[in-house]
Structure formats: C-alpha cells, structure tokens
JSON list of C-alpha atoms in Angstrom, two decimals:
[
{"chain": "A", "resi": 20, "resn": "UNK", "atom": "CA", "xyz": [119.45, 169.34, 146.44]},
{"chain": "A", "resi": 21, "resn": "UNK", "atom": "CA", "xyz": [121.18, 168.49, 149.55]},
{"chain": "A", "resi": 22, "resn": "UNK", "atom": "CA", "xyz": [118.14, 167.59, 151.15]},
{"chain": "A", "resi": 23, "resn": "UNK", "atom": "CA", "xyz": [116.49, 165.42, 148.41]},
{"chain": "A", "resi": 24, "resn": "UNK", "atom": "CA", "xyz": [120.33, 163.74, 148.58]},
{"chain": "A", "resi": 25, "resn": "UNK", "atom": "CA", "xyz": [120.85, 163.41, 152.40]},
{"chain": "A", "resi": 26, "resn": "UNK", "atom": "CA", "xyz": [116.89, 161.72, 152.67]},
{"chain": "A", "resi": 27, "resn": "UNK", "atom": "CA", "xyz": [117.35, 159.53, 149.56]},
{"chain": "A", "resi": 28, "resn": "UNK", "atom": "CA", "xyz": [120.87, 158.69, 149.92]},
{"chain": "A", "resi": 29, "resn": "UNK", "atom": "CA", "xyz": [121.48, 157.18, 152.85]},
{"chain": "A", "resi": 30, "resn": "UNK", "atom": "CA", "xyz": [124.79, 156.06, 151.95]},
{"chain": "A", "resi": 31, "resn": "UNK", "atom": "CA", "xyz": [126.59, 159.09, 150.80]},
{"chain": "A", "resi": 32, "resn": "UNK", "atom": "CA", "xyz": [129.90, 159.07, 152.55]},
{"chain": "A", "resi": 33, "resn": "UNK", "atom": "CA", "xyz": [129.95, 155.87, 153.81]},
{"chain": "A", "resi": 34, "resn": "UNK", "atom": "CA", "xyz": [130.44, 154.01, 150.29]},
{"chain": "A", "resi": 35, "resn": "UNK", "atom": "CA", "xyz": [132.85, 153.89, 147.52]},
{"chain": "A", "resi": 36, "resn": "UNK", "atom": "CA", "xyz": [132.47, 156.28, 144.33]},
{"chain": "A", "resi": 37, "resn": "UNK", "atom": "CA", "xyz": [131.78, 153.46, 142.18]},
{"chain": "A", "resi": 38, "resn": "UNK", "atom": "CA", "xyz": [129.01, 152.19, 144.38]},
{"chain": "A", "resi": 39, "resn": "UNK", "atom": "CA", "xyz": [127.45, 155.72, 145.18]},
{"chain": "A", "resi": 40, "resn": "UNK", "atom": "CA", "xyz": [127.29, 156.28, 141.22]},
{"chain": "A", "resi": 41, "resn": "UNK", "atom": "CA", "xyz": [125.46, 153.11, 141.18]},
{"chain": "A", "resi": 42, "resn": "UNK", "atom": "CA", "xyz": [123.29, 153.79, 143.56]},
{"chain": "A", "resi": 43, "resn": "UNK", "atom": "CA", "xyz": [122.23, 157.22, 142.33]},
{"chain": "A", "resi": 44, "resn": "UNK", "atom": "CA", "xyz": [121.48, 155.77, 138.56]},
{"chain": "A", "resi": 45, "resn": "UNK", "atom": "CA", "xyz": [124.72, 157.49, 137.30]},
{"chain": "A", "resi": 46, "resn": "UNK", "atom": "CA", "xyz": [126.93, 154.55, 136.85]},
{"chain": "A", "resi": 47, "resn": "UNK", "atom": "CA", "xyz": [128.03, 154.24, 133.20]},
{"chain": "A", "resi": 48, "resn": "UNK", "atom": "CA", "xyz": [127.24, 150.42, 131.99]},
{"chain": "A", "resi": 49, "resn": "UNK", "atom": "CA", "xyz": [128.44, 148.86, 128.61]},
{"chain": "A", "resi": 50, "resn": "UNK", "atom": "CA", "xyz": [126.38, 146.72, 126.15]},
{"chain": "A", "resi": 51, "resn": "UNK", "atom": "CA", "xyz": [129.26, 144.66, 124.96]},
{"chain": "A", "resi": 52, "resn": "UNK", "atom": "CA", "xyz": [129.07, 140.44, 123.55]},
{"chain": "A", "resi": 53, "resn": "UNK", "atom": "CA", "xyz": [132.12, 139.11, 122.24]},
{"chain": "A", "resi": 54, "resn": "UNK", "atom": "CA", "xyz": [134.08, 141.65, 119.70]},
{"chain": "A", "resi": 55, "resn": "UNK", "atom": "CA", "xyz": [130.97, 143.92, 118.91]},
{"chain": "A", "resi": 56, "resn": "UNK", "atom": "CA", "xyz": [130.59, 146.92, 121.68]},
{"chain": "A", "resi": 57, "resn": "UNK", "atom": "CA", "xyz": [127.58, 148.65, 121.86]},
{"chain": "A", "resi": 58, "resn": "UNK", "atom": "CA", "xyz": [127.08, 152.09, 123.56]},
{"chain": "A", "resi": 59, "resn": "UNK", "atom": "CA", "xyz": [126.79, 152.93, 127.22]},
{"chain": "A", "resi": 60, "resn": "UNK", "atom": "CA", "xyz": [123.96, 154.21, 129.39]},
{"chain": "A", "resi": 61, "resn": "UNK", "atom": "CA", "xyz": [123.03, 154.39, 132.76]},
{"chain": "A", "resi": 62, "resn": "UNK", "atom": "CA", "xyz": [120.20, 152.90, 134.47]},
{"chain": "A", "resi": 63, "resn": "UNK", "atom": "CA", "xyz": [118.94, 151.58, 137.88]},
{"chain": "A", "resi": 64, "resn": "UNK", "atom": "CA", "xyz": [119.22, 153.46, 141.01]},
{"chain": "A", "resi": 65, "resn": "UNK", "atom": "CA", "xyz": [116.94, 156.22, 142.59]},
{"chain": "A", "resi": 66, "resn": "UNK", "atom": "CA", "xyz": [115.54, 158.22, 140.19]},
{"chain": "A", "resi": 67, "resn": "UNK", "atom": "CA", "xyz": [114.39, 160.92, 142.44]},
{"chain": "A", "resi": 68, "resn": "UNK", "atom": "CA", "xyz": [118.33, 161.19, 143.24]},
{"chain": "A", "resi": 69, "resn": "UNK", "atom": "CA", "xyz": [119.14, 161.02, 139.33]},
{"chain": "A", "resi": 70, "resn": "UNK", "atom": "CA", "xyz": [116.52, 164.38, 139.19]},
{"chain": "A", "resi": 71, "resn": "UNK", "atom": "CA", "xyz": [117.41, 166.27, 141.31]},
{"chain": "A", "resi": 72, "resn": "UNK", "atom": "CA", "xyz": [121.38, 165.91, 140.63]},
{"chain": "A", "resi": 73, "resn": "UNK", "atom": "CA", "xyz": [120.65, 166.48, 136.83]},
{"chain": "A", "resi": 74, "resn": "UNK", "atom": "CA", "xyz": [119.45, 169.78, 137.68]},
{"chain": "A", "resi": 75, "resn": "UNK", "atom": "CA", "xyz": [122.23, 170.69, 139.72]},
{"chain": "A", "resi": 76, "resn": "UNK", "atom": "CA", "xyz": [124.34, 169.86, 136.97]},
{"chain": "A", "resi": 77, "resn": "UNK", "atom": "CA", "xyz": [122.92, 172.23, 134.66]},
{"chain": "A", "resi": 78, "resn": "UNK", "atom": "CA", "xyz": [123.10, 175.01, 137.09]},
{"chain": "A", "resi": 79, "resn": "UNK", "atom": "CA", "xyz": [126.70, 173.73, 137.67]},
{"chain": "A", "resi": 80, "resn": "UNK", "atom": "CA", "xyz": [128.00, 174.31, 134.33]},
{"chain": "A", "resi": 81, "resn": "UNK", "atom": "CA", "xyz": [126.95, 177.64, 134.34]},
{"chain": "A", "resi": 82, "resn": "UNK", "atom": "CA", "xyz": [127.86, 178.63, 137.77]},
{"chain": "A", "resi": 83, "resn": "UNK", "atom": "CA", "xyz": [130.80, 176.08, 138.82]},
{"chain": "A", "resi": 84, "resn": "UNK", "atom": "CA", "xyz": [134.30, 176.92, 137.07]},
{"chain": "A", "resi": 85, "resn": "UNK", "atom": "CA", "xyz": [135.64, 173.78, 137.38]},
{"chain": "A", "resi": 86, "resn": "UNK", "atom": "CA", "xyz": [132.38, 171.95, 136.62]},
{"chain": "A", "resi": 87, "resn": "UNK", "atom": "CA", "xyz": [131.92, 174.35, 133.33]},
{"chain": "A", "resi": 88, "resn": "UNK", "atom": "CA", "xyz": [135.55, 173.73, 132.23]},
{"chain": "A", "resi": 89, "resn": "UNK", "atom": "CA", "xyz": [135.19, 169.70, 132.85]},
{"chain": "A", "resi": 90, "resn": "UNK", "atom": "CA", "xyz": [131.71, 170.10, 130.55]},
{"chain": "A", "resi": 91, "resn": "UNK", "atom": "CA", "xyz": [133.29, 172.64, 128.21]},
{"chain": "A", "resi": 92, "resn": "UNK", "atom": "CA", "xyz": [135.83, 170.17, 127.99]},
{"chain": "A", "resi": 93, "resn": "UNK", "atom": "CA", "xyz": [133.88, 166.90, 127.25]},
{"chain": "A", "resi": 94, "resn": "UNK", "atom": "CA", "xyz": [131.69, 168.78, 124.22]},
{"chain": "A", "resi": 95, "resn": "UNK", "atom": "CA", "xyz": [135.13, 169.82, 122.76]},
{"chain": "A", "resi": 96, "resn": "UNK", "atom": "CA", "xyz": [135.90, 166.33, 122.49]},
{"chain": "A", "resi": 97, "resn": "UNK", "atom": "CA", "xyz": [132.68, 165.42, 120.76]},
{"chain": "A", "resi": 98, "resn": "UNK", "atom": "CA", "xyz": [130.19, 163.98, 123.18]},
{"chain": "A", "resi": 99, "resn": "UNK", "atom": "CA", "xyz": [126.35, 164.99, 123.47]},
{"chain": "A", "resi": 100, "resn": "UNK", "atom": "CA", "xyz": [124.93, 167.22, 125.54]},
{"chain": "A", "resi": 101, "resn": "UNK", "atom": "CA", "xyz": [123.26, 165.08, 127.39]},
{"chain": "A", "resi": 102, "resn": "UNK", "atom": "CA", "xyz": [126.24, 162.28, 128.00]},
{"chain": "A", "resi": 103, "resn": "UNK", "atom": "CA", "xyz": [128.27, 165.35, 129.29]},
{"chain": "A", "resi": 104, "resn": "UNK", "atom": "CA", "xyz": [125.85, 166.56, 131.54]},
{"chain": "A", "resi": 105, "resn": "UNK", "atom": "CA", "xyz": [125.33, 162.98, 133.35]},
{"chain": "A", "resi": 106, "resn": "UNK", "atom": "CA", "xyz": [128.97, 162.95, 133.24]},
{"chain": "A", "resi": 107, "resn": "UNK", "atom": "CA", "xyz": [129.03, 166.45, 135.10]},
{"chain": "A", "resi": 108, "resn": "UNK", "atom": "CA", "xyz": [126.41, 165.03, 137.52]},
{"chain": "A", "resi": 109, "resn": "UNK", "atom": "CA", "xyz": [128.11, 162.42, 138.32]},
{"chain": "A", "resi": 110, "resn": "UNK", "atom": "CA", "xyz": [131.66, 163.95, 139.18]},
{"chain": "A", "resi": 111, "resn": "UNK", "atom": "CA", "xyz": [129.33, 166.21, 141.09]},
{"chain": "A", "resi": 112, "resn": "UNK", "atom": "CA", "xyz": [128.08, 163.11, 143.22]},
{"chain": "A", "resi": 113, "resn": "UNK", "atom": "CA", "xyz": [131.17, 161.70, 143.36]},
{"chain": "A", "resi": 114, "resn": "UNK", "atom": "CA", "xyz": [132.76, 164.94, 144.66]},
{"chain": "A", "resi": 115, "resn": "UNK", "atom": "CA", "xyz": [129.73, 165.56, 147.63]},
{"chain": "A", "resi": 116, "resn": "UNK", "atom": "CA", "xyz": [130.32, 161.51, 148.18]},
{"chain": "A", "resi": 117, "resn": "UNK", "atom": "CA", "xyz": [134.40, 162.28, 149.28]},
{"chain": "A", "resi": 118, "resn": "UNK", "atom": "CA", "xyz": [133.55, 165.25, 151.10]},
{"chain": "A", "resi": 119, "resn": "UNK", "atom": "CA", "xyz": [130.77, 163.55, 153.30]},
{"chain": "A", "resi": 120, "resn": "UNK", "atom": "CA", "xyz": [133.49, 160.39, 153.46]},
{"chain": "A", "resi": 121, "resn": "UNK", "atom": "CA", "xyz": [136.49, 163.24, 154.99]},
{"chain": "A", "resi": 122, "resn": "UNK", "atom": "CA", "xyz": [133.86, 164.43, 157.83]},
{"chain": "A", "resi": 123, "resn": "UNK", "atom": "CA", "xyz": [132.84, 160.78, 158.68]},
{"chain": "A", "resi": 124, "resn": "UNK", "atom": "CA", "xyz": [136.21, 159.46, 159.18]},
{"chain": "A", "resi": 125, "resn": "UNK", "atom": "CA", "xyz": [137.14, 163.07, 161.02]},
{"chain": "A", "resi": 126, "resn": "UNK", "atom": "CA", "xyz": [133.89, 162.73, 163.50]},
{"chain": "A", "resi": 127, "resn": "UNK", "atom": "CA", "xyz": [134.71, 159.23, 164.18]},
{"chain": "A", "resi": 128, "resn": "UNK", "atom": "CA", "xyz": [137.93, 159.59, 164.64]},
{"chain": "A", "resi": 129, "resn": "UNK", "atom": "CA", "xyz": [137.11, 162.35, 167.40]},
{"chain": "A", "resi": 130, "resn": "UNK", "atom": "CA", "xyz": [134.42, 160.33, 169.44]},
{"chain": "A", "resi": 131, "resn": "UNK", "atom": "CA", "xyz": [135.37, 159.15, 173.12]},
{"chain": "A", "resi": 132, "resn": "UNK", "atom": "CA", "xyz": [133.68, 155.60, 174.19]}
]
C-alpha cells in the first residue's frame, strides 16, 4: 500500500486534505440543481490509488480500533457498506496525507543552505 501510494501519489504531504481526496478518487461530490438534491459519489482521480486504499480499508476495519469504531459507527447510523468503507478509506488517506505533511515541514525546517 505504501508503495502503490508513494509512486502514484506524488503529492501526498505536500497538499491539502480536500485536494489529496480529490486526487485519489475519494472526494465526495453532490448531484444537486436548484431545490432537488440528488445523492453523492465519488469519481475522478487515480484509480490504481482508489484500489489499493479500498483494500486497506477493509483490512482496517478489522484490524484498526479507531478505524473499526469510525465504520462501526457510520453503519449504526444507517449508511451502506460500501459508502462507509470509502468513507473509512478516505479518513485513512487523509490521516497518511497529515502525517507525510508533519515530516515535510519538520525536514525542511531542519535543512542548512
């Protein structure tokens, strides 16, 4: 996963969460016009990227504690199986994204010129 994520995601770390989710396919759009609102999906972005975190979501909410209680918690409130586990791969993504953003700004803060 963090392979397939470092090669095809260039821009992890160095982007904000909104754009990251957007560039990974995971970025929730709506299908509103005027007063009627239609449902949202995802599309666009790397689908190779979408894959792979998809699977690392499922083993995520069976391994992860916080990750199985954010899932656990999203069923409880009535969404699909499959809208939670985007949702779960996408906090995932999100998550890696901040982490990678802490060690940039710590590395470059650290480098003599």
């Amino acid at each position: 996963t963090s392979r397939q994520l470092l090669a095809a995601l260039p821009e992890l770390g160095k982007v904000s969460r909104g754009q990251i989710a957007a560039l990974a396919g995971l970025a929730p759009y709506n299908r509103d016009s005027g007063k009627w609102r239609g449902r949202r999906f995802i599309s666009g972005g790397r689908s190779c990227v979408r894959r792979v975190l998809y699977m690392a979501a499922l083993a995520a909410i069976r391994h992860n504690p916080e990750l199985k209680v954010f899932y656990k918690r999203l069923k409880e409130a009535g969404k699909p199986s499959k809208v939670a586990l985007v949702a779960t791969a996408r906090k995932l993504l999100i998550h890696l994204n901040a982490i990678l953003a802490r060690h940039f700004k710590k590395t470059s803060s650290n480098t003599c010129l």
